[in-house]
């Protein structure tokens, strides 16, 4: 008989889960143990009403955290069976994980798990070296393993067409003062357990930039330091766009990001064209895909960098109160 997960296992798995990416590093998740299962829920107090009114971003982040949970439990020899959105009356609960038959982790699970702590958003310019074909193939396989698709935007005219969509989405968002205020509020110039450290925000955008950078208060660029002329742009998409599809896409996103990290690649995300409905549809049509684009990534060989801070794991656990 398989027994339930313990508080120690929950704490260790949650410590891996919180390394997932989230919009503005809001970390919109909570973890608890219930009847021997681990449950992951969206934290309603960490929503971004102006940037993420539908809750799409919080579900993507929680999906990414869910993949880390799954990997953490698998490498500990206690893999999980996962039910997404298990309580129709409580849609904030993203997933419930119960112990499956114990087994040894696969080499793939071990290497993806090993990449969790090394992954970070790298917003600096990349080296011009192209991403090798076998790495591109692995990234696509990572998305497919999680029931999603990954489209690489190849060729100057396709990248230019994408960039036009992304820049116009960026302009639409930047016209909304509430969106700008929210983003500014999550920039951190002092050490903080959440938000985007200004030092990780990438350099300030310049008029000649092909892709729009979300401004996180980064430093000015040295003259002549431009972004790579032919970035590898990858669009991750899901077969539908329900809340469950978005959680599935979050898991796929994290598998792609960890696969990239494992392959020695750097990634930054740009989600403006996914956040503006018209741009998202234009992007979908330009790719000739069914379903819904859920994230755009810029992938390449980057300079070394550092993981960004997270809140202590005990702050995101809901543990039962033990009676004295
Ligand atoms: C749904 C979602 C959307 C994001 N959109 C952007 C974006 O448009 N631009 C950007 O630079 N980073 C974006 N990010 C990355 C987050 O800012 C980043 O994950 C967070 O600050 C934590 O940093 P880390 O990825 O280095 O751990 C996004 C992340 C998620 C999950």
Tab-separated table of C-alpha atoms and ligand atoms in Angstrom:
chain	number	residue	atom	x	y	z
A	1	UNK	CA	0.000	0.000	0.000
A	2	UNK	CA	1.273	3.503	-0.795
A	3	UNK	CA	1.167	5.887	2.146
A	4	UNK	CA	0.692	9.610	1.825
A	5	UNK	CA	3.329	12.315	1.491
A	6	UNK	CA	4.895	13.705	4.664
A	7	UNK	CA	5.397	17.319	5.723
A	8	UNK	CA	9.155	16.883	5.126
A	9	UNK	CA	8.513	15.693	1.563
A	10	UNK	CA	6.098	18.610	1.009
A	11	UNK	CA	8.674	21.108	2.272
A	12	UNK	CA	11.472	19.711	0.081
A	13	UNK	CA	9.245	19.588	-3.018
A	14	UNK	CA	7.890	23.097	-2.405
A	15	UNK	CA	11.478	24.389	-2.078
A	16	UNK	CA	12.065	23.158	-5.642
A	17	UNK	CA	8.658	24.361	-6.846
A	18	UNK	CA	9.202	27.993	-5.815
A	19	UNK	CA	12.208	28.240	-8.169
A	20	UNK	CA	9.651	28.400	-11.026
A	21	UNK	CA	9.319	31.653	-12.991
A	22	UNK	CA	6.375	33.993	-12.396
A	23	UNK	CA	5.173	37.316	-13.805
A	24	UNK	CA	7.240	40.040	-12.081
A	25	UNK	CA	8.463	37.321	-9.660
A	26	UNK	CA	5.197	37.563	-7.705
A	27	UNK	CA	5.405	33.851	-6.737
A	28	UNK	CA	1.601	33.399	-6.810
A	29	UNK	CA	1.415	29.957	-5.192
A	30	UNK	CA	0.565	28.105	-1.988
A	31	UNK	CA	1.232	24.475	-1.048
A	32	UNK	CA	-0.484	22.244	1.488
A	33	UNK	CA	-0.858	18.624	2.575
A	34	UNK	CA	-4.378	17.230	2.539
A	35	UNK	CA	-5.295	13.587	3.169
A	36	UNK	CA	-1.769	12.505	2.249
A	37	UNK	CA	-1.763	14.444	-1.034
A	38	UNK	CA	0.165	17.621	-1.895
A	39	UNK	CA	-2.032	20.430	-3.202
A	40	UNK	CA	-0.900	23.491	-5.101
A	41	UNK	CA	-3.153	26.543	-5.311
A	42	UNK	CA	-3.011	30.019	-6.825
A	43	UNK	CA	-2.440	32.624	-4.101
A	44	UNK	CA	-5.240	35.163	-4.646
A	45	UNK	CA	-3.276	37.779	-2.679
A	46	UNK	CA	-0.509	37.725	-5.300
A	47	UNK	CA	-2.589	38.407	-8.390
A	48	UNK	CA	-1.691	41.277	-10.686
A	49	UNK	CA	-5.072	42.891	-11.471
A	50	UNK	CA	-3.765	45.266	-14.169
A	51	UNK	CA	-1.181	42.997	-15.816
A	52	UNK	CA	-2.981	39.686	-15.441
A	53	UNK	CA	-6.730	40.350	-15.103
A	54	UNK	CA	-7.735	36.855	-16.292
A	55	UNK	CA	-5.280	34.974	-14.047
A	56	UNK	CA	-3.497	33.481	-17.089
A	57	UNK	CA	-0.030	34.421	-15.776
A	58	UNK	CA	-0.685	33.021	-12.302
A	59	UNK	CA	-1.821	29.718	-13.834
A	60	UNK	CA	1.265	29.559	-16.096
A	61	UNK	CA	3.488	30.178	-13.052
A	62	UNK	CA	1.655	27.564	-10.975
A	63	UNK	CA	1.918	25.094	-13.866
A	64	UNK	CA	5.678	25.695	-13.941
A	65	UNK	CA	5.845	25.180	-10.164
A	66	UNK	CA	3.848	21.970	-10.642
A	67	UNK	CA	6.451	20.554	-13.028
A	68	UNK	CA	9.138	21.246	-10.408
A	69	UNK	CA	6.996	19.509	-7.774
A	70	UNK	CA	6.630	16.465	-10.026
A	71	UNK	CA	10.386	16.320	-10.700
A	72	UNK	CA	11.251	16.797	-7.040
A	73	UNK	CA	8.948	13.975	-5.948
A	74	UNK	CA	10.193	11.714	-8.753
A	75	UNK	CA	13.890	12.135	-7.908
A	76	UNK	CA	13.062	11.401	-4.262
A	77	UNK	CA	11.690	8.031	-5.464
A	78	UNK	CA	8.080	8.984	-4.675
A	79	UNK	CA	6.575	10.049	-8.034
A	80	UNK	CA	3.087	11.496	-8.111
A	81	UNK	CA	-0.152	10.925	-9.941
A	82	UNK	CA	-1.489	14.388	-10.724
A	83	UNK	CA	-5.064	15.626	-10.997
A	84	UNK	CA	-5.455	19.118	-12.387
A	85	UNK	CA	-8.123	21.393	-10.899
A	86	UNK	CA	-9.476	18.577	-8.705
A	87	UNK	CA	-12.229	20.620	-7.021
A	88	UNK	CA	-14.746	22.223	-9.402
A	89	UNK	CA	-16.007	24.349	-6.497
A	90	UNK	CA	-12.491	25.650	-5.738
A	91	UNK	CA	-10.860	26.618	-9.053
A	92	UNK	CA	-7.849	28.175	-7.296
A	93	UNK	CA	-6.586	24.662	-6.478
A	94	UNK	CA	-4.374	23.995	-9.472
A	95	UNK	CA	-3.397	20.395	-8.788
A	96	UNK	CA	-3.490	17.543	-6.323
A	97	UNK	CA	-0.564	15.099	-6.265
A	98	UNK	CA	-0.887	11.690	-4.648
A	99	UNK	CA	1.884	9.109	-4.356
A	100	UNK	CA	2.202	6.673	-7.249
A	101	UNK	CA	4.153	3.391	-7.061
A	102	UNK	CA	7.686	4.188	-5.817
A	103	UNK	CA	10.393	3.819	-8.497
A	104	UNK	CA	13.870	4.995	-9.396
A	105	UNK	CA	13.990	8.340	-11.215
A	106	UNK	CA	14.847	8.314	-14.921
A	107	UNK	CA	18.067	10.023	-16.124
A	108	UNK	CA	15.889	12.689	-17.790
A	109	UNK	CA	14.100	13.441	-14.513
A	110	UNK	CA	17.445	13.701	-12.758
A	111	UNK	CA	18.963	16.097	-15.266
A	112	UNK	CA	15.847	18.278	-15.455
A	113	UNK	CA	15.670	18.375	-11.657
A	114	UNK	CA	19.365	19.312	-11.548
A	115	UNK	CA	18.617	22.290	-13.798
A	116	UNK	CA	15.945	23.783	-11.477
A	117	UNK	CA	18.401	25.728	-9.296
A	118	UNK	CA	20.535	26.853	-12.256
A	119	UNK	CA	17.677	28.282	-14.367
A	120	UNK	CA	17.075	32.024	-14.451
A	121	UNK	CA	15.726	34.624	-16.871
A	122	UNK	CA	18.659	36.076	-18.774
A	123	UNK	CA	17.586	39.428	-20.234
A	124	UNK	CA	21.059	40.488	-21.398
A	125	UNK	CA	22.189	40.279	-25.043
A	126	UNK	CA	23.257	36.774	-26.112
A	127	UNK	CA	26.290	35.723	-28.132
A	128	UNK	CA	25.616	35.571	-31.882
A	129	UNK	CA	26.299	31.790	-32.023
A	130	UNK	CA	23.273	29.867	-33.363
A	131	UNK	CA	21.456	27.324	-31.200
A	132	UNK	CA	22.511	23.886	-32.533
A	133	UNK	CA	19.960	21.705	-34.317
A	134	UNK	CA	19.964	18.959	-31.678
A	135	UNK	CA	19.194	21.482	-28.918
A	136	UNK	CA	16.319	22.919	-31.003
A	137	UNK	CA	14.943	19.412	-31.408
A	138	UNK	CA	15.206	18.741	-27.654
A	139	UNK	CA	13.279	21.948	-26.888
A	140	UNK	CA	10.446	20.903	-29.196
A	141	UNK	CA	10.377	17.428	-27.638
A	142	UNK	CA	10.160	19.001	-24.164
A	143	UNK	CA	7.020	20.905	-25.168
A	144	UNK	CA	5.488	17.838	-26.832
A	145	UNK	CA	6.183	15.695	-23.749
A	146	UNK	CA	3.808	18.035	-21.900
A	147	UNK	CA	1.106	18.049	-24.609
A	148	UNK	CA	2.063	21.441	-26.033
A	149	UNK	CA	3.726	22.715	-29.200
A	150	UNK	CA	6.830	24.834	-29.711
A	151	UNK	CA	7.219	26.812	-32.911
A	152	UNK	CA	10.621	28.253	-33.750
A	153	UNK	CA	10.372	31.519	-35.686
A	154	UNK	CA	12.990	31.005	-38.365
A	155	UNK	CA	14.237	33.460	-41.008
A	156	UNK	CA	14.604	37.221	-41.098
A	157	UNK	CA	11.147	37.984	-42.474
A	158	UNK	CA	9.374	35.703	-39.979
A	159	UNK	CA	11.331	37.212	-37.070
A	160	UNK	CA	10.579	40.733	-38.333
A	161	UNK	CA	6.866	39.912	-38.616
A	162	UNK	CA	6.887	38.517	-35.081
A	163	UNK	CA	8.779	41.554	-33.784
A	164	UNK	CA	6.160	43.874	-35.296
A	165	UNK	CA	3.379	42.024	-33.438
A	166	UNK	CA	5.389	42.051	-30.186
A	167	UNK	CA	6.237	45.764	-30.422
A	168	UNK	CA	2.638	46.765	-31.086
A	169	UNK	CA	1.454	44.648	-28.111
A	170	UNK	CA	4.134	46.327	-25.990
A	171	UNK	CA	2.878	49.778	-27.036
A	172	UNK	CA	-0.726	48.839	-26.188
A	173	UNK	CA	0.305	47.683	-22.700
A	174	UNK	CA	2.539	50.690	-22.043
A	175	UNK	CA	-0.393	53.039	-22.723
A	176	UNK	CA	-2.183	51.654	-19.620
A	177	UNK	CA	-1.038	53.620	-16.523
A	178	UNK	CA	-2.238	50.872	-14.141
A	179	UNK	CA	-0.067	48.303	-15.962
A	180	UNK	CA	2.956	50.610	-15.821
A	181	UNK	CA	2.404	51.335	-12.107
A	182	UNK	CA	2.105	47.635	-11.302
A	183	UNK	CA	5.311	46.780	-13.141
A	184	UNK	CA	7.181	49.618	-11.450
A	185	UNK	CA	5.963	48.464	-8.028
A	186	UNK	CA	7.582	45.046	-8.554
A	187	UNK	CA	11.042	46.390	-9.464
A	188	UNK	CA	13.458	45.984	-6.559
A	189	UNK	CA	16.540	48.138	-6.145
A	190	UNK	CA	17.238	46.747	-2.633
A	191	UNK	CA	17.545	43.020	-1.720
A	192	UNK	CA	14.046	41.553	-1.531
A	193	UNK	CA	12.540	38.034	-1.467
A	194	UNK	CA	10.221	38.819	-4.395
A	195	UNK	CA	9.919	41.174	-7.380
A	196	UNK	CA	12.459	41.673	-10.161
A	197	UNK	CA	15.882	42.883	-8.965
A	198	UNK	CA	16.881	45.860	-11.130
A	199	UNK	CA	20.236	44.115	-11.684
A	200	UNK	CA	18.398	41.174	-13.323
A	201	UNK	CA	16.158	43.449	-15.391
A	202	UNK	CA	18.419	43.525	-18.438
A	203	UNK	CA	19.711	46.658	-20.109
A	204	UNK	CA	17.412	49.547	-20.971
A	205	UNK	CA	15.744	49.240	-24.349
A	206	UNK	CA	17.013	51.273	-27.298
A	207	UNK	CA	15.036	52.473	-30.348
A	208	UNK	CA	16.931	50.077	-32.658
A	209	UNK	CA	15.988	46.961	-30.629
A	210	UNK	CA	14.118	44.334	-32.614
A	211	UNK	CA	12.255	42.835	-29.640
A	212	UNK	CA	10.532	44.917	-26.953
A	213	UNK	CA	12.021	44.471	-23.477
A	214	UNK	CA	9.690	44.841	-20.553
A	215	UNK	CA	11.371	47.656	-18.589
A	216	UNK	CA	12.558	46.468	-15.193
A	217	UNK	CA	14.778	49.432	-14.422
A	218	UNK	CA	17.934	47.865	-15.835
A	219	UNK	CA	21.160	49.728	-16.494
A	220	UNK	CA	21.892	51.820	-19.582
A	221	UNK	CA	23.793	49.969	-22.301
A	222	UNK	CA	27.314	50.817	-23.317
A	223	UNK	CA	27.260	52.418	-26.801
A	224	UNK	CA	27.357	49.767	-29.511
A	225	UNK	CA	26.270	46.929	-27.206
A	226	UNK	CA	23.303	45.617	-29.138
A	227	UNK	CA	21.168	42.533	-28.801
A	228	UNK	CA	22.011	39.590	-31.050
A	229	UNK	CA	20.923	40.443	-34.629
A	230	UNK	CA	19.125	37.125	-35.236
A	231	UNK	CA	17.576	35.970	-31.979
A	232	UNK	CA	16.095	32.485	-31.773
A	233	UNK	CA	12.452	33.188	-30.979
A	234	UNK	CA	10.299	30.265	-29.832
A	235	UNK	CA	6.543	30.354	-29.272
A	236	UNK	CA	5.034	27.835	-26.882
A	237	UNK	CA	1.378	27.001	-27.405
A	238	UNK	CA	-1.328	24.724	-26.088
A	239	UNK	CA	-4.175	22.951	-27.864
A	240	UNK	CA	-6.833	25.083	-26.134
A	241	UNK	CA	-7.018	28.071	-23.823
A	242	UNK	CA	-9.030	26.947	-20.800
A	243	UNK	CA	-7.680	27.393	-17.288
A	244	UNK	CA	-6.567	23.750	-17.406
A	245	UNK	CA	-4.804	24.313	-20.759
A	246	UNK	CA	-2.884	27.186	-19.159
A	247	UNK	CA	-1.726	24.968	-16.279
A	248	UNK	CA	-0.647	22.355	-18.832
A	249	UNK	CA	1.223	25.095	-20.725
A	250	UNK	CA	2.973	26.193	-17.512
A	251	UNK	CA	4.338	22.682	-17.080
A	252	UNK	CA	5.473	22.634	-20.715
A	253	UNK	CA	7.102	26.056	-20.306
A	254	UNK	CA	9.109	24.842	-17.336
A	255	UNK	CA	10.139	21.648	-19.143
A	256	UNK	CA	11.366	23.745	-22.099
A	257	UNK	CA	13.216	26.156	-19.754
A	258	UNK	CA	14.884	23.335	-17.807
A	259	UNK	CA	15.791	21.529	-21.034
A	260	UNK	CA	17.391	24.753	-22.299
A	261	UNK	CA	19.305	25.186	-19.029
A	262	UNK	CA	20.468	21.567	-19.208
A	263	UNK	CA	21.688	22.209	-22.771
A	264	UNK	CA	23.716	25.237	-21.607
A	265	UNK	CA	21.306	27.726	-23.187
A	266	UNK	CA	20.005	31.019	-21.805
A	267	UNK	CA	16.378	32.128	-22.101
A	268	UNK	CA	14.374	35.263	-21.518
A	269	UNK	CA	10.600	35.439	-21.764
A	270	UNK	CA	8.509	38.071	-23.485
A	271	UNK	CA	4.817	37.702	-22.979
A	272	UNK	CA	3.458	41.040	-24.225
A	273	UNK	CA	2.133	39.466	-27.478
A	274	UNK	CA	0.352	36.803	-25.418
A	275	UNK	CA	-1.220	39.312	-23.016
A	276	UNK	CA	-2.934	41.446	-25.672
A	277	UNK	CA	-5.778	39.391	-27.204
A	278	UNK	CA	-5.480	40.885	-30.715
A	279	UNK	CA	-1.719	40.316	-30.783
A	280	UNK	CA	-2.128	36.765	-29.526
A	281	UNK	CA	-4.519	35.979	-32.363
A	282	UNK	CA	-2.240	37.674	-34.919
A	283	UNK	CA	0.651	35.580	-33.592
A	284	UNK	CA	-1.366	32.376	-33.783
A	285	UNK	CA	-2.419	33.144	-37.379
A	286	UNK	CA	1.142	34.052	-38.393
A	287	UNK	CA	2.282	30.622	-37.164
A	288	UNK	CA	-0.641	28.833	-38.813
A	289	UNK	CA	-1.339	26.974	-35.570
A	290	UNK	CA	-4.486	25.829	-33.823
A	291	UNK	CA	-4.841	26.381	-30.094
A	292	UNK	CA	-3.297	29.308	-28.249
A	293	UNK	CA	0.186	30.824	-27.939
A	294	UNK	CA	1.036	30.859	-24.201
A	295	UNK	CA	4.597	32.216	-24.047
A	296	UNK	CA	7.362	33.595	-26.221
A	297	UNK	CA	11.014	32.904	-25.465
A	298	UNK	CA	14.295	34.304	-26.745
A	299	UNK	CA	16.880	31.525	-26.612
A	300	UNK	CA	20.639	31.586	-27.102
A	301	UNK	CA	24.048	31.421	-25.478
A	302	UNK	CA	24.215	33.939	-22.656
A	303	UNK	CA	26.658	35.437	-20.210
A	304	UNK	CA	26.688	33.878	-16.743
A	305	UNK	CA	24.105	35.214	-14.327
A	306	UNK	CA	22.364	34.450	-11.089
A	307	UNK	CA	19.054	33.013	-9.932
A	308	UNK	CA	16.698	35.624	-8.466
A	309	UNK	CA	15.478	35.516	-4.835
A	310	UNK	CA	12.434	33.674	-3.554
A	311	UNK	CA	10.438	33.926	-0.328
A	312	UNK	CA	11.357	31.355	2.357
A	313	UNK	CA	9.468	28.150	1.684
A	314	UNK	CA	7.644	28.271	5.028
A	315	UNK	CA	5.898	31.430	3.834
A	316	UNK	CA	4.137	29.524	1.060
A	317	UNK	CA	3.141	26.417	3.030
A	318	UNK	CA	-0.277	26.027	4.676
A	319	UNK	CA	0.468	23.547	7.435
A	320	UNK	CA	-2.135	22.228	9.863
A	321	UNK	CA	-1.943	23.842	13.296
A	322	UNK	CA	-0.743	21.238	15.796
A	323	UNK	CA	-2.728	21.378	19.074
A	324	UNK	CA	-0.548	21.493	22.196
B	1	LIG	C1	3.611	34.180	-17.248
B	1	LIG	C2	4.975	34.833	-17.260
B	1	LIG	C3	5.211	35.936	-18.067
B	1	LIG	C4	6.477	36.551	-18.093
B	1	LIG	N1	6.690	37.621	-18.924
B	1	LIG	C5	7.919	38.202	-18.966
B	1	LIG	C6	8.183	39.297	-19.852
B	1	LIG	O1	7.331	39.709	-20.636
B	1	LIG	N2	9.419	39.860	-19.821
B	1	LIG	C7	10.409	39.402	-18.991
B	1	LIG	O2	11.514	39.938	-19.022
B	1	LIG	N3	10.190	38.353	-18.145
B	1	LIG	C8	8.974	37.744	-18.125
B	1	LIG	N4	8.747	36.677	-17.286
B	1	LIG	C9	9.843	36.212	-16.424
B	1	LIG	C10	9.666	36.688	-14.978
B	1	LIG	O3	9.852	38.074	-14.859
B	1	LIG	C11	10.676	35.908	-14.114
B	1	LIG	O4	10.366	34.553	-14.166
B	1	LIG	C12	10.702	36.337	-12.668
B	1	LIG	O5	11.138	37.663	-12.544
B	1	LIG	C13	11.588	35.422	-11.822
B	1	LIG	O6	12.900	35.417	-12.316
B	1	LIG	P1	13.623	34.100	-12.854
B	1	LIG	O7	12.910	33.649	-14.101
B	1	LIG	O8	15.028	34.557	-13.123
B	1	LIG	O9	13.548	33.051	-11.793
B	1	LIG	C14	7.512	36.035	-17.279
B	1	LIG	C15	7.276	34.907	-16.494
B	1	LIG	C16	6.034	34.291	-16.491
B	1	LIG	C17	5.809	33.053	-15.665
